[in-house]
Structures are given as C-alpha cells and as structure tokens.
Coordinates of C-alpha atoms in Angstrom, one line a residue:
M153 CA 13.3 15.7 -8.4
T154 CA 12.6 19.0 -9.2
I155 CA 9.7 18.7 -12.0
S156 CA 10.3 21.0 -15.0
R157 CA 7.8 22.0 -17.3
T158 CA 8.0 23.8 -20.6
E159 CA 5.2 26.5 -21.7
A160 CA 5.4 25.8 -25.4
G161 CA 4.5 22.6 -27.2
P162 CA 4.1 20.5 -30.3
A163 CA 1.2 21.9 -32.4
V164 CA -2.3 20.4 -32.0
P165 CA -3.9 18.7 -34.5
E166 CA -7.2 19.4 -36.0
G167 CA -9.9 18.0 -34.1
F168 CA -8.2 18.0 -30.9
V169 CA -7.7 19.6 -27.7
V170 CA -5.3 19.4 -25.3
H171 CA -5.5 18.3 -21.6
T172 CA -2.5 19.3 -19.6
E173 CA -1.7 18.2 -15.9
S174 CA 1.4 18.5 -14.3
T175 CA 4.2 17.3 -17.0
T176 CA 2.1 16.1 -19.2
S177 CA 0.0 17.2 -21.9
I178 CA -2.5 14.8 -23.7
L179 CA -4.6 14.9 -26.8
F180 CA -8.5 13.8 -27.1
A181 CA -11.1 14.3 -29.3
A182 CA -12.6 17.7 -29.2
P183 CA -16.2 17.6 -27.8
P184 CA -19.5 17.9 -30.6
S185 CA -20.0 21.7 -29.1
S186 CA -18.2 24.7 -28.3
S187 CA -19.8 24.4 -24.5
G188 CA -17.7 21.4 -23.8
T189 CA -20.7 19.1 -22.7
G190 CA -19.5 16.2 -24.9
T191 CA -17.7 12.9 -24.1
A192 CA -15.0 11.8 -25.3
P193 CA -14.4 8.1 -26.7
V194 CA -11.6 7.6 -24.4
F195 CA -12.1 8.5 -20.3
L196 CA -10.5 11.0 -18.7
N197 CA -11.5 12.5 -15.3
P198 CA -9.5 15.3 -14.3
V199 CA -10.9 15.0 -10.7
Q200 CA -8.6 12.1 -10.5
E201 CA -5.6 14.5 -10.5
Y202 CA -5.4 14.1 -6.6
N203 CA -5.3 10.1 -7.4
R204 CA -2.2 10.6 -9.8
D205 CA -0.4 13.1 -7.9
L206 CA -0.4 10.8 -4.8
S207 CA 0.2 7.6 -7.0
V208 CA 3.4 9.5 -8.1
V209 CA 4.6 10.2 -4.5
A210 CA 4.0 6.5 -3.5
I211 CA 5.8 4.7 -6.2
R212 CA 8.9 7.4 -5.9
T213 CA 8.9 6.7 -2.1
W214 CA 8.6 3.1 -2.9
S215 CA 11.1 3.2 -5.6
E216 CA 13.9 4.7 -3.2
A217 CA 13.2 2.2 -0.8
R218 CA 13.8 -0.4 -3.1
Q219 CA 16.8 0.9 -4.3
A220 CA 18.4 1.0 -0.7
E221 CA 17.2 -2.6 -0.3
K222 CA 19.0 -3.8 -3.2
R223 CA 22.2 -1.5 -2.7
K224 CA 22.3 -3.3 0.9
Y225 CA 22.0 -6.7 -0.6
W226 CA 24.6 -5.4 -3.3
E227 CA 26.7 -4.6 -0.6
E228 CA 26.5 -7.7 1.2
G229 CA 27.0 -9.7 -1.6
L230 CA 30.5 -7.7 -2.7
R231 CA 31.4 -8.2 1.0
R232 CA 30.9 -12.2 0.7
K233 CA 33.4 -12.2 -2.1
W234 CA 35.7 -10.4 -0.4
A235 CA 35.4 -12.5 2.5
R236 CA 35.3 -15.7 0.3
K237 CA 38.5 -14.8 -1.4
R238 CA 40.3 -13.9 2.1
A239 CA 39.3 -17.5 3.7
R240 CA 40.7 -19.2 0.7
D241 CA 44.1 -17.1 0.9
L242 CA 44.0 -17.9 4.6
N243 CA 43.9 -21.7 4.0
G244 CA 46.6 -21.6 1.5
A245 CA 49.0 -19.9 3.4
G246 CA 49.5 -21.9 6.1
G247 CA 51.2 -20.9 9.7
D248 CA 49.0 -19.0 12.1
G249 CA 46.4 -18.0 9.9
A250 CA 45.9 -21.3 8.5
E251 CA 45.3 -22.8 12.2
K252 CA 43.2 -19.8 13.3
F253 CA 41.0 -21.0 10.8
A254 CA 41.7 -25.0 10.8
K255 CA 38.4 -27.0 11.1
P256 CA 38.4 -28.8 14.5
K257 CA 38.6 -32.5 14.5
S258 CA 35.6 -34.5 15.2
T259 CA 35.2 -35.7 19.2
G260 CA 32.5 -38.0 18.3
A261 CA 30.3 -37.8 21.8
G262 CA 30.2 -34.1 21.9
E263 CA 30.0 -33.5 18.1
D264 CA 26.6 -32.1 18.3
E265 CA 27.1 -29.5 21.0
G266 CA 27.5 -26.6 20.0
K267 CA 25.1 -26.3 17.0
G268 CA 22.0 -24.5 16.5
K269 CA 22.7 -20.6 16.5
G270 CA 26.0 -21.3 15.0
K271 CA 24.6 -23.2 12.1
E272 CA 22.1 -21.0 11.5
A273 CA 24.5 -18.2 11.5
T274 CA 26.5 -20.4 8.8
A275 CA 24.0 -21.3 6.8
A276 CA 22.9 -17.1 6.7
L277 CA 26.2 -16.2 5.6
K278 CA 26.5 -19.0 2.8
E279 CA 26.3 -17.9 -0.9
G280 CA 25.3 -21.3 -2.2
D281 CA 28.9 -22.0 -4.0
D282 CA 30.1 -25.2 -4.6
D283 CA 33.2 -25.3 -2.2
D284 CA 33.8 -28.5 -0.3
D285 CA 33.3 -28.8 3.5
E286 CA 36.3 -27.4 4.6
G287 CA 35.8 -24.4 2.2
E288 CA 32.5 -23.7 3.5
F289 CA 33.6 -24.0 7.2
L290 CA 36.6 -21.5 6.9
L291 CA 34.1 -19.3 4.8
S292 CA 31.7 -19.3 7.9
R293 CA 34.2 -18.6 10.2
Y294 CA 35.9 -15.5 8.4
L295 CA 32.1 -14.0 7.8
I296 CA 31.5 -14.3 11.3
L297 CA 34.4 -12.8 12.6
L298 CA 34.2 -10.3 9.6
T299 CA 30.7 -8.8 10.6
L300 CA 31.9 -8.2 14.6
R301 CA 34.6 -5.6 13.4
P302 CA 33.2 -2.2 12.5
L303 CA 32.6 -1.3 8.5
A304 CA 35.2 1.1 8.3
Q305 CA 37.7 -1.1 9.4
Q306 CA 36.0 -4.0 7.1
T307 CA 36.0 -1.2 4.1
Q308 CA 39.7 -0.3 4.8
E309 CA 41.2 -4.2 5.0
E310 CA 39.2 -5.2 1.7
G311 CA 39.2 -2.2 -0.6
T312 CA 36.9 0.9 -0.9
L313 CA 33.2 -0.2 -2.2
P314 CA 32.8 0.8 -5.6
P315 CA 29.6 3.2 -6.2
A316 CA 26.2 1.3 -6.3
P317 CA 24.6 0.7 -9.8
T318 CA 21.5 2.3 -10.2
F319 CA 18.4 -0.5 -9.8
K320 CA 16.0 1.0 -12.0
F321 CA 12.4 -0.7 -12.1
S322 CA 9.6 -1.7 -14.9
L323 CA 6.0 -0.6 -14.1
L324 CA 2.8 -2.2 -16.0
E325 CA -0.5 0.1 -16.3
A326 CA -2.8 -2.4 -17.2
L327 CA -6.1 -0.1 -17.7
S328 CA -4.1 3.2 -19.7
A329 CA -7.3 4.8 -21.4
T330 CA -5.3 7.8 -22.7
G331 CA -2.0 7.1 -21.4
L332 CA -2.0 10.1 -19.2
R333 CA -0.8 8.5 -15.8
A334 CA 1.7 6.1 -17.6
I335 CA 3.3 9.3 -19.7
R336 CA 3.5 11.3 -16.2
Y337 CA 4.9 8.2 -14.7
A338 CA 7.9 8.3 -17.1
K339 CA 8.8 12.2 -16.8
E340 CA 8.1 12.2 -13.1
L341 CA 9.5 8.4 -11.8
P342 CA 13.3 9.3 -11.9
L343 CA 14.0 5.4 -11.1
L344 CA 11.9 3.9 -13.9
R345 CA 13.2 2.1 -16.6
Y346 CA 9.9 1.7 -18.7
V347 CA 6.3 1.6 -18.2
I348 CA 3.9 0.0 -20.5
A349 CA 0.1 1.4 -21.4
N350 CA -2.2 -1.4 -21.8
D351 CA -5.5 -1.1 -23.2
L352 CA -8.1 -3.7 -24.7
S353 CA -9.7 -0.8 -27.4
A354 CA -7.9 0.2 -30.4
S355 CA -8.8 3.4 -30.1
A356 CA -7.4 3.7 -27.0
V357 CA -4.4 2.6 -27.8
E358 CA -4.2 4.5 -30.7
D359 CA -4.6 7.4 -28.5
I360 CA -1.8 6.5 -26.1
R361 CA 0.6 6.4 -29.1
R362 CA -0.3 9.9 -30.0
N363 CA -0.2 11.1 -26.7
I364 CA 3.6 9.3 -26.2
A365 CA 4.6 11.4 -29.6
F366 CA 3.0 14.4 -28.6
N367 CA 5.0 14.1 -25.3
G368 CA 8.1 13.3 -26.9
L369 CA 8.7 10.0 -25.7
A370 CA 8.0 8.5 -28.8
P371 CA 10.8 5.4 -30.0
K372 CA 14.1 7.6 -31.6
G373 CA 15.6 4.3 -32.9
L374 CA 19.0 2.5 -32.3
H375 CA 21.1 5.3 -33.8
S376 CA 20.1 8.1 -31.1
I377 CA 22.4 6.2 -28.5
P378 CA 25.4 8.3 -28.3
G379 CA 28.5 6.2 -30.6
T380 CA 26.0 4.8 -32.4
E381 CA 26.7 6.9 -35.5
G382 CA 27.3 4.9 -38.9
M383 CA 27.4 1.4 -37.1
P384 CA 24.6 -1.3 -38.6
E385 CA 21.8 -2.2 -36.5
E386 CA 22.9 -5.8 -36.0
E387 CA 26.5 -4.6 -34.3
I388 CA 24.7 -2.6 -31.5
K389 CA 24.3 -4.9 -28.9
P390 CA 24.5 -4.8 -24.8
G391 CA 27.9 -5.3 -23.7
K392 CA 30.3 -2.7 -22.4
E393 CA 29.4 0.6 -24.6
F394 CA 25.9 0.0 -24.2
S395 CA 23.9 -1.2 -22.0
K396 CA 20.6 -3.3 -22.4
A397 CA 18.4 -0.7 -20.9
Q398 CA 19.9 2.1 -23.6
I399 CA 19.1 -0.1 -26.3
E400 CA 15.7 -1.3 -25.1
E401 CA 14.6 2.2 -24.5
A402 CA 15.8 3.7 -28.0
K403 CA 14.4 0.7 -30.2
W404 CA 11.1 0.6 -28.2
G405 CA 10.7 4.2 -25.8
K406 CA 10.3 4.4 -22.2
V407 CA 6.2 4.2 -22.3
R408 CA 5.4 1.8 -24.5
A409 CA 1.9 0.8 -25.9
N410 CA 0.3 -2.4 -25.8
E411 CA -3.1 -3.9 -27.3
G412 CA -4.6 -6.5 -25.6
D413 CA -6.6 -7.9 -22.8
A414 CA -5.0 -7.1 -19.3
C415 CA -5.7 -10.3 -17.3
V416 CA -4.2 -12.3 -20.6
F417 CA -1.3 -9.5 -20.6
M418 CA -0.6 -10.2 -17.0
Y419 CA -1.1 -13.7 -17.5
Q420 CA 1.7 -13.7 -20.4
H421 CA 4.3 -11.9 -17.5
R422 CA 3.8 -14.4 -14.6
A423 CA 7.5 -16.1 -15.0
E424 CA 9.6 -14.7 -12.6
E425 CA 12.0 -12.9 -14.7
A426 CA 9.0 -11.5 -16.7
R427 CA 7.2 -10.1 -13.9
F428 CA 6.7 -6.6 -13.2
D429 CA 7.7 -4.3 -10.3
C430 CA 5.0 -2.3 -10.4
V431 CA 1.3 -2.6 -11.2
D432 CA -1.1 -0.2 -11.5
L433 CA -4.7 -1.3 -11.3
D434 CA -7.1 1.7 -11.7
P435 CA -10.4 0.6 -13.8
Y436 CA -13.8 2.0 -13.9
G437 CA -15.4 0.1 -11.7
S438 CA -13.9 -2.6 -9.1
A439 CA -10.2 -4.0 -9.5
V440 CA -11.5 -7.8 -8.5
P441 CA -11.6 -9.2 -12.1
F442 CA -7.6 -7.9 -12.2
L443 CA -6.5 -9.3 -8.9
D444 CA -5.5 -12.7 -9.9
A445 CA -3.5 -12.2 -12.7
A446 CA -1.9 -9.3 -11.3
M447 CA -0.4 -11.1 -8.3
N448 CA 1.3 -13.6 -10.8
A449 CA 2.4 -10.4 -12.7
I450 CA 4.1 -8.5 -10.1
A451 CA 7.5 -9.2 -9.1
D452 CA 8.5 -10.3 -5.1
G453 CA 8.8 -7.1 -3.2
G454 CA 6.9 -5.3 -5.9
L455 CA 4.3 -2.3 -5.4
M456 CA 0.8 -2.8 -6.6
C457 CA -1.6 0.2 -6.6
V458 CA -5.4 -0.4 -6.7
T459 CA -8.4 1.6 -7.1
C460 CA -11.8 0.5 -7.2
T461 CA -14.9 3.1 -7.7
D462 CA -17.8 0.8 -6.6
M463 CA -18.1 2.5 -3.6
G464 CA -22.1 1.9 -3.4
V465 CA -20.7 -1.9 -3.2
L466 CA -17.8 -1.3 -0.9
A467 CA -19.6 1.6 1.6
G468 CA -23.0 0.8 0.8
H469 CA -25.5 -1.6 2.5
N470 CA -27.9 -2.6 -0.6
Y471 CA -26.0 -4.6 -2.9
P472 CA -24.3 -7.6 0.4
E473 CA -24.5 -10.1 -2.4
K474 CA -22.2 -8.4 -4.7
A475 CA -20.2 -7.1 -2.0
F476 CA -19.3 -11.2 -1.1
T477 CA -19.2 -12.2 -4.8
H478 CA -16.6 -9.3 -5.7
Y479 CA -14.6 -8.9 -2.4
G480 CA -15.2 -12.3 -0.3
G481 CA -17.2 -10.0 2.4
V482 CA -20.3 -8.7 3.5
C483 CA -20.5 -4.9 3.5
V484 CA -22.2 -3.2 6.5
N485 CA -24.6 -0.8 7.0
A486 CA -22.6 1.2 9.7
E487 CA -21.2 4.9 10.1
Y488 CA -18.0 3.1 9.5
S489 CA -18.7 1.4 6.1
H490 CA -16.0 3.0 4.3
E491 CA -13.4 1.8 6.2
V492 CA -15.2 -1.3 6.2
G493 CA -14.9 -0.9 2.4
L494 CA -10.7 -0.8 2.7
R495 CA -10.8 -3.8 4.3
L496 CA -13.1 -5.9 1.9
V497 CA -10.3 -4.9 -0.6
L498 CA -7.5 -5.7 1.1
H499 CA -9.4 -9.2 2.4
S500 CA -9.4 -9.4 -1.5
L501 CA -6.0 -8.6 -2.2
A502 CA -4.9 -10.9 0.9
T503 CA -6.8 -14.1 0.1
T504 CA -6.0 -14.1 -3.8
A505 CA -1.7 -13.5 -2.8
A506 CA -2.1 -16.3 -0.2
R507 CA -3.1 -18.8 -3.0
Y508 CA 0.3 -18.5 -4.5
G509 CA 2.3 -18.6 -1.2
R510 CA 2.4 -14.9 -1.1
Y511 CA 1.4 -12.0 1.2
I512 CA 0.7 -8.6 1.5
E513 CA 2.1 -5.8 3.2
P514 CA -0.5 -2.7 3.1
Q515 CA 2.0 0.3 2.5
L516 CA -1.3 3.3 2.6
S517 CA -4.8 2.4 2.5
L518 CA -7.0 5.3 1.9
S519 CA -10.7 6.1 1.5
I520 CA -11.1 9.1 -0.9
D521 CA -14.2 10.6 -1.8
F522 CA -15.7 8.3 -4.6
Y523 CA -13.3 5.4 -4.2
V524 CA -10.7 4.0 -2.8
R525 CA -6.9 4.1 -3.4
L526 CA -4.4 1.1 -1.8
F527 CA -0.7 0.9 -2.1
I528 CA 0.6 -2.8 -1.0
R529 CA 3.8 -4.7 -1.4
V530 CA 3.5 -8.5 -2.4
R531 CA 5.9 -10.7 -0.7
T532 CA 6.8 -14.4 -1.0
G533 CA 6.9 -16.6 2.7
P534 CA 5.1 -19.4 3.6
K535 CA 5.2 -18.1 7.2
E536 CA 3.6 -15.4 6.7
V537 CA 1.4 -17.0 4.5
K538 CA -0.1 -19.2 7.4
A539 CA -0.8 -16.4 9.5
V540 CA -3.6 -14.9 7.0
P541 CA -6.4 -16.1 8.8
S542 CA -5.2 -14.4 12.0
K543 CA -5.3 -11.2 10.1
T544 CA -9.3 -12.2 8.7
A545 CA -12.0 -11.3 10.6
L546 CA -15.8 -11.2 10.8
V547 CA -17.6 -8.4 12.7
Y548 CA -20.4 -8.3 14.7
Y549 CA -21.9 -5.5 14.8
C550 CA -25.2 -3.9 16.3
H551 CA -28.1 -2.8 13.6
T552 CA -29.0 -0.2 16.0
C553 CA -26.3 1.3 18.3
Q554 CA -23.6 -0.2 15.7
S555 CA -21.2 -1.5 18.6
P556 CA -18.6 -3.9 16.3
H557 CA -16.8 -6.6 18.2
W558 CA -14.3 -8.7 16.0
Q559 CA -14.3 -12.4 15.2
P560 CA -10.7 -13.2 14.2
F561 CA -10.7 -16.7 11.7
G562 CA -7.4 -17.8 13.3
R563 CA -4.8 -17.2 16.3
V564 CA -1.2 -17.4 16.6
Q565 CA 0.5 -18.3 19.3
E566 CA 4.5 -18.0 20.4
R567 CA 6.1 -21.1 22.2
V568 CA 9.6 -20.3 23.3
S569 CA 12.0 -23.7 23.1
E570 CA 13.3 -24.3 26.7
K571 CA 16.1 -25.9 24.7
N572 CA 17.8 -23.4 22.4
G573 CA 15.5 -20.2 23.3
N574 CA 14.5 -20.4 20.2
V575 CA 10.4 -18.5 19.4
N576 CA 8.2 -21.1 17.4
L577 CA 4.7 -19.6 16.2
T578 CA 1.9 -22.1 16.0
Y579 CA -1.4 -21.9 14.3
H580 CA -4.6 -22.4 15.6
V581 CA -8.5 -22.5 15.4
P582 CA -9.9 -19.6 17.7
A583 CA -12.7 -19.6 20.0
G584 CA -15.8 -17.8 19.3
P585 CA -18.1 -15.8 19.4
P586 CA -16.5 -12.6 20.9
D587 CA -17.0 -12.4 24.6
Q588 CA -19.2 -9.2 24.3
V589 CA -21.7 -11.2 22.2
K590 CA -24.2 -12.9 24.1
G591 CA -27.1 -14.5 22.2
D592 CA -28.7 -12.8 19.4
R593 CA -29.2 -9.3 20.8
C594 CA -26.7 -6.2 22.0
S595 CA -25.8 -6.1 25.7
E596 CA -25.8 -2.4 25.3
C597 CA -29.2 -1.2 23.6
G598 CA -31.0 -4.5 23.0
G599 CA -30.2 -4.4 19.3
K600 CA -30.0 -7.1 16.5
F601 CA -26.7 -8.6 15.5
H602 CA -25.8 -8.1 11.9
I603 CA -22.6 -9.8 10.2
G604 CA -19.8 -7.7 8.1
G605 CA -17.3 -9.5 6.3
P606 CA -14.7 -11.8 6.4
M607 CA -12.3 -8.9 6.2
W608 CA -8.7 -7.5 6.4
A609 CA -8.6 -6.7 10.5
A610 CA -4.7 -6.0 10.5
P611 CA -3.5 -2.4 10.2
L612 CA -4.0 -0.5 7.2
H613 CA -0.8 1.6 6.9
N614 CA 3.0 1.4 7.1
K615 CA 3.4 4.0 9.0
A616 CA 7.4 4.4 7.9
F617 CA 6.3 4.7 4.8
V618 CA 3.6 7.1 5.4
R619 CA 5.8 9.2 6.8
D620 CA 8.6 8.9 4.0
M621 CA 5.6 9.5 1.7
L622 CA 4.9 12.5 3.7
T623 CA 8.6 13.7 4.0
H624 CA 9.0 13.5 0.1
V625 CA 5.9 15.6 -0.6
E626 CA 7.1 18.4 1.5
E627 CA 10.3 18.6 -0.4
H628 CA 8.7 18.4 -3.3
A629 CA 5.4 20.3 -2.9
S630 CA 6.1 22.5 -6.3
D631 CA 5.7 19.1 -8.1
F632 CA 2.3 18.5 -7.6
K633 CA -0.8 20.8 -7.9
T634 CA -2.8 19.0 -4.9
S635 CA 0.1 18.6 -2.7
D636 CA -1.6 20.7 0.1
R637 CA -4.4 17.8 0.3
I638 CA -1.6 15.2 0.0
K639 CA -0.1 16.6 2.6
G640 CA -3.2 16.7 5.1
M641 CA -4.9 13.3 4.3
L642 CA -1.1 11.7 4.6
T643 CA -0.8 13.7 8.0
V644 CA -4.5 12.1 9.4
A645 CA -3.1 8.8 8.0
L646 CA 0.2 8.8 10.0
S647 CA -1.8 9.9 13.1
E648 CA -4.4 7.5 13.1
T649 CA -4.5 4.2 15.9
E650 CA -4.2 0.9 14.3
A651 CA -7.1 0.2 16.4
P652 CA -9.9 -0.9 13.4
L653 CA -13.3 1.1 12.8
Y654 CA -14.2 4.9 13.7
F655 CA -17.0 6.5 15.3
S656 CA -18.5 9.8 14.9
P657 CA -19.8 12.0 18.5
S658 CA -22.8 13.4 16.5
K659 CA -24.1 9.8 15.9
M660 CA -23.0 8.6 19.2
A661 CA -25.2 11.4 21.1
S662 CA -28.0 10.8 18.9
L663 CA -28.5 7.3 20.0
F664 CA -28.9 9.0 23.4
N665 CA -31.2 11.7 22.0
A666 CA -28.6 14.0 23.6
T667 CA -27.2 17.1 22.4
C668 CA -23.6 16.1 20.6
P669 CA -20.0 17.4 23.2
P670 CA -17.3 19.1 21.2
I671 CA -14.9 16.3 19.8
S672 CA -12.2 18.0 21.7
T673 CA -14.4 17.4 25.2
F674 CA -14.9 13.7 24.1
G675 CA -11.0 13.2 23.1
S676 CA -10.5 14.6 26.2
A677 CA -12.7 11.9 28.0
L678 CA -11.1 9.0 26.5
L679 CA -7.3 10.4 26.7
N680 CA -7.7 10.8 30.7
A681 CA -8.7 7.1 31.0
G682 CA -5.6 5.8 28.7
Y683 CA -7.1 5.1 25.6
E684 CA -5.4 6.3 22.2
I685 CA -7.2 8.6 20.0
S686 CA -6.8 9.9 16.3
R687 CA -9.3 11.2 13.6
S688 CA -9.9 9.2 10.7
H689 CA -9.2 10.4 6.8
A690 CA -12.1 8.4 6.1
V691 CA -14.9 10.7 7.6
A692 CA -14.6 14.2 8.9
G693 CA -15.6 14.7 12.3
S694 CA -14.7 11.1 13.5
I695 CA -12.8 9.8 15.9
K696 CA -10.7 6.3 16.1
T697 CA -10.0 4.6 19.1
N698 CA -9.0 1.5 21.1
A699 CA -11.2 2.0 23.6
P700 CA -14.7 -0.4 24.4
R701 CA -17.8 0.6 22.7
T702 CA -19.4 0.7 26.6
F703 CA -16.8 3.1 27.6
V704 CA -17.4 5.4 24.6
H705 CA -21.4 5.1 25.8
D706 CA -20.5 5.7 29.3
V707 CA -18.8 9.5 28.0
I708 CA -22.5 10.3 26.6
R709 CA -23.8 9.1 29.8
E710 CA -21.2 11.4 32.0
W711 CA -22.0 14.5 29.3
I712 CA -25.9 13.7 30.0
K713 CA -25.5 14.6 34.0
T714 CA -24.6 18.5 33.0
N715 CA -26.0 18.2 29.6
P716 CA -29.7 16.1 30.4
V717 CA -32.1 15.0 27.6
M718 CA -35.6 16.0 27.2
M719 CA -36.9 12.9 28.3
K720 CA -40.5 13.8 27.2
N721 CA -38.8 13.0 23.6
V722 CA -37.7 9.6 24.5
K723 CA -40.2 6.9 23.3
D724 CA -40.7 4.1 25.2
G725 CA -38.8 1.0 23.8
S726 CA -36.8 3.1 21.5
P727 CA -33.0 2.5 21.5
A728 CA -32.6 5.8 23.0
K729 CA -34.5 4.4 26.0
S730 CA -32.6 1.4 26.8
L731 CA -29.4 3.4 26.0
L732 CA -30.3 5.8 29.0
A733 CA -31.6 3.0 31.5
K734 CA -28.4 1.2 31.3
E735 CA -26.1 1.8 34.1
Q736 CA -22.8 3.8 33.9
T737 CA -20.0 1.3 34.4
H738 CA -17.0 3.5 34.2
E739 CA -15.2 6.3 35.5
V740 CA -15.2 9.2 33.1
S741 CA -13.5 12.6 33.3
L742 CA -14.8 15.1 30.9
A743 CA -11.9 17.7 32.0
H744 CA -9.6 19.1 29.3
N745 CA -6.8 17.0 28.2
P746 CA -3.6 19.0 26.9
K747 CA -2.9 16.4 24.7
V748 CA -5.8 16.5 23.0
T749 CA -5.3 19.0 20.6
G750 CA -2.2 17.5 19.3
A751 CA -3.9 13.9 19.1
L752 CA -6.7 15.3 17.0
L753 CA -4.2 17.8 15.1
D754 CA -6.4 20.9 15.8
N755 CA -2.8 22.4 16.4
I756 CA -1.6 22.3 12.5
K757 CA -3.5 23.8 9.8
L758 CA -4.4 21.2 7.1
V759 CA -6.3 20.3 4.2
R760 CA -8.0 17.2 5.5
Y761 CA -10.6 16.6 3.6
Q762 CA -12.0 17.2 0.0
I763 CA -13.9 20.5 -0.8
N764 CA -15.9 20.6 -4.1
P765 CA -13.0 21.0 -7.1
Q766 CA -15.6 21.4 -9.5
A767 CA -19.4 21.4 -10.3
N768 CA -21.0 18.6 -10.7
W769 CA -17.6 16.6 -9.8
G770 CA -17.5 12.9 -9.4
P771 CA -17.5 9.6 -11.0
A772 CA -17.2 10.7 -15.0
R773 CA -19.0 8.9 -17.8
A774 CA -17.1 5.5 -19.0
A775 CA -15.9 6.4 -22.4
I776 CA -18.0 5.6 -25.5
R777 CA -17.6 2.3 -27.1
G778 CA -16.7 2.1 -30.7
A779 CA -16.1 5.8 -31.3
P780 CA -13.0 6.2 -33.6
P781 CA -10.7 9.0 -32.9
P782 CA -10.6 11.9 -35.8
K783 CA -8.1 11.3 -38.2

C-alpha cells in the first residue's frame, strides 16, 4: 500500500492548532502562550510516532497473514463441498464408481484393524454434516483420494476456484485520547473494516469526533452508497445489492468514537460473535488493569498490541512489590532488567489468557526508549495451555556477578506410542533448584543469590513474522517517517538468539577490574567455541548468547593473560578477587572469527538505537483532567 498525503486540508477552527503525522492531521487546544509550553487537555506525545509507525507495520503484516489463512480455510471448505457432491454422484451412479467407493462389510474379528491414522484422517476431512454412515464413509474415502492428486488436476476436475473474498478485520483502540492512532489505522490499513476509538473522558471523545470529521471520515449517511439515490432508508438493507460492511460504514463511519470505561466496553464484547480481531492497548502507565478484559474481547487468532510505560517498575529494582502485584513476578537488579521487563509483561499476558483456555504467541516484543511494546497473537487450545508452566520460570541470579540460572515451573515429556507411533505429551513437575545453584552463594564469585520472576522463559519473537514485517517496511519505506529506525530494530530483533537475557562486555570486564576487550573479540571467542551470538535490541553494546556464564567469565580470564589486571587496585574480599582467583576451566580462543561481523551486524549500516529526537524527550505529561476544549 502506498500512502498518499495531501498538503491542503480543511480550515483550522479558532483556538486550535494542528498536529500532522503521516496521513493524519489532528486538532487540539492551542497552548495558553505562544511559547508552546502549555499542556493540552488531551494526551499526545509526538515522540511516540515510532510506536504508531511500528504498529501500522505490525498490524498490516498480521492482517495479510490472516487473509492468507482465511483464504486457505475458504478454499478447503469449497473443495470439501465439491468432494461431497462428487461422492454423492458416485454413490448414486452405480457400476464401477459405486463399487470403487463401496463400504466394505464388517468381518467381525478384524473390524478394528487398520483404524488409527485412517480414522484421524476421516475425522479431519469431515465437515460435520448430517449424512448417514454410508455417506460419511464415501465422503472420507473420496476426500483422501482427492488430496493425493495434484492441485491443478483437482481444479480441472472440480472447476476453477472463484476469486476469494476479502476478509476484513475489526479493531479496538481502547484508550484513544485524541484519536490520532485510530484515524491513522483507518487511513493506512487496507484490510481494516472499522476501528472503534474509545475513551473514558467526555472531552477526549469530543476531540476524537472533531478529528474524525477534520480528516474526512465522518459518517456520510446511507444515501452515500452508490445506487441508493431516491431509495427510502428503511429499504437499504444488506443483500445482493449492498453489503453489510457498506451499510455499516455509511451509517457509522470507518472510525467510530465511543465514550466509556475501556474494561466495561471490552467485557460487553466477550461474546464470540462480538469480539474484535485486533485490540490495541496503549495506556499512560501499565496495561495490566486492561488485560483481563482484553483477553475476553479478542477473537481467536487475533492480534493484541500492548504498551507499558512503567519502566521504573518493570526494569528498575526499587519496586519489587509493585512488579509482583502488577505483573505476577519480581523485577531484577541486573543489567538485563529491560529484557526481564518484557518477560514479566509476557508472563502476565500468558497467565491471563490461560484462565480462559487461551494461549499467547509472541510475534514481536521490544523494549523501546521509556516503554515496552508487544505484539502477540491470542489463540484457544487446551494442549498449548498445558505447556504454559514449562514456558514460565524463576531466575536465580547472583547479586554481584549477575550470573542467571533458570528454574522452570513445568516439564513437558514426549512419549512415543509403541502401538501406533503417535507422540503423546505428558506434563510434570520439574526438579529444582537449578544444577548451578548450590546453597545460597554463587559458585563463580561467592555473591548472594537473588530471585526474579516468575516470568516468560520462551522466545520473545516469531522470526517469520519479524521477517515479514521487515520486508514490508523495506517495500514501503516512504510511508513511515521512522522507517530507518524500524528497519534497524527489526533487523536486530530478527538476528537475536533465542537464549534468554544478555550481557555487556564492559560490565563483564569491570567485574574483574580488567580492561574491556573489543566486542568483536568477545564475539569471536564465543563463536570459536561453537556458541551462538547476537546483539540485543534492548541495550547498545550488549551480547546475547547460549554460552554458560562460566564460559563468558573464562573469556575475560583468557583476555587478562595478555592484558593483565593491576592487582594493587583489587581489594581483598572484593568480587574481583574471587573471580580472579578462580581457575579457568574452558579452552578459549580469542582469534578473529570471520562470522563475527555478520553475527553482530557490523557489516550493515543500521539505525539500531534511538538518538534524541527532541529536547527533553521522554514520557509526556498526562492530560489535564476536566479541562474542556475551546468551543
């Protein structure tokens, strides 16, 4: 989709100023002074343009994947109808055709022989019709034969597939404020059916309606539909002439403002037919108060977009009690706290979904500037819900050297049936504590263990989804002002190893009172030993690896052999003294590895991390409550 921008627009009412972002211009009350230092009665943070651009890319990517999935189901359903008709024709024709598909008579003793896979295939191919046993058997036999033939042959025999319908989606922005995000979605998401912009504040909803009209998206009435000229409105109904979507958009518009409590509104849409395909939660602070309602209001396979800006709780260490009460896990006092913050939010999402027999699939999880932004798909499935404990873990980490050790809450075991070869999963309580934790002291430096979590311990991203997002933004770079940064962050996220947490070489070196080796030297040592490495999107200069922390420490010990530590600066009883006294247990090669440049993305020119977009940037002030907009 290529976004078109028009320079000219409607006249700006007196007392308002215009803020333009991408395709959308919105009105908000002019600051009280010409200096522009006032605060508007609604919340708007221009720095969050990156968040909104990224969201457009993510939702477009998801909607295209959803369209492909829906088309596949539609085609399968159509072929099943063709197959049912052919099976019935063959059954009624007699002769060879009927004999070929005739149901064999029962032989008694061997009746159950050959069940299993054939039975499963029949169940998977049946559509749930009310045919008798004979008809169901004929249908399943024909469907099995049909699926074994090439697609081109099926199409030739059954007829050419008609054009697939377009499967559009509904979207809820639960906390809309100005309506900027919702209006951008309406203009920039080709497969969007409608978006509801909800806010609790009456003045905010008034602004939303004003901005909808200012952008030319106000409802145009039923007679705006071509072919309705002169028709009474009561006769304009969904049917062959007019689609339901056409009538809804003409009557209510593509962006629909709603004044109400976000949670109450979402609970009112928990019926399966009333759910939204996409729910966007972008609050001022934590999204936790809205998660339960959002899980009830999102359709199966839907995309949930979540922002949390309370990084002092998620990535800090001064409020462990608040992290636990909000997210169900304790934050950590370690350099990898920003990734832990992401995992705490995912843990809260996963446990909230599991209460309703649903599970999450993280598509993209990013720690950005002063907030986290996550895109997850929500699905229903009892088997996947049972696996949630095995994707949840505590982390034992040394308060001094920050070495992490994971303790999962569950264990999944595969059992292969000797009878039919089927793989069955069983779920067990894990053993603990982790093997590396012996007592309450770290075996590396003697520091005390602290505990973080429970938190999400599975991958943060869906690599295929991130790759599709990256392809999309590269093809439509001109649509987004922040496209360079989106490409940079997505490229880093795509390259990340699935091993949890990261470290910085400078932090590792400081533990030994040593000079810091170049990041390429550190990466080469890990690659030479056969471990995976990547950068982390969360912190500049960091490394993610599946190497144990004992090996990471041995890299520093190997470096010290040629870059010795000044022992006069190492105090007795210090952590550095303990780490230096420990013998190296791994063979480490610091020789340059040619793969390190690609692994650390040093061969690509990227905008990986944020540069200051404006003076005093960061979380903006909250909206002034009760301040009415000018009339």
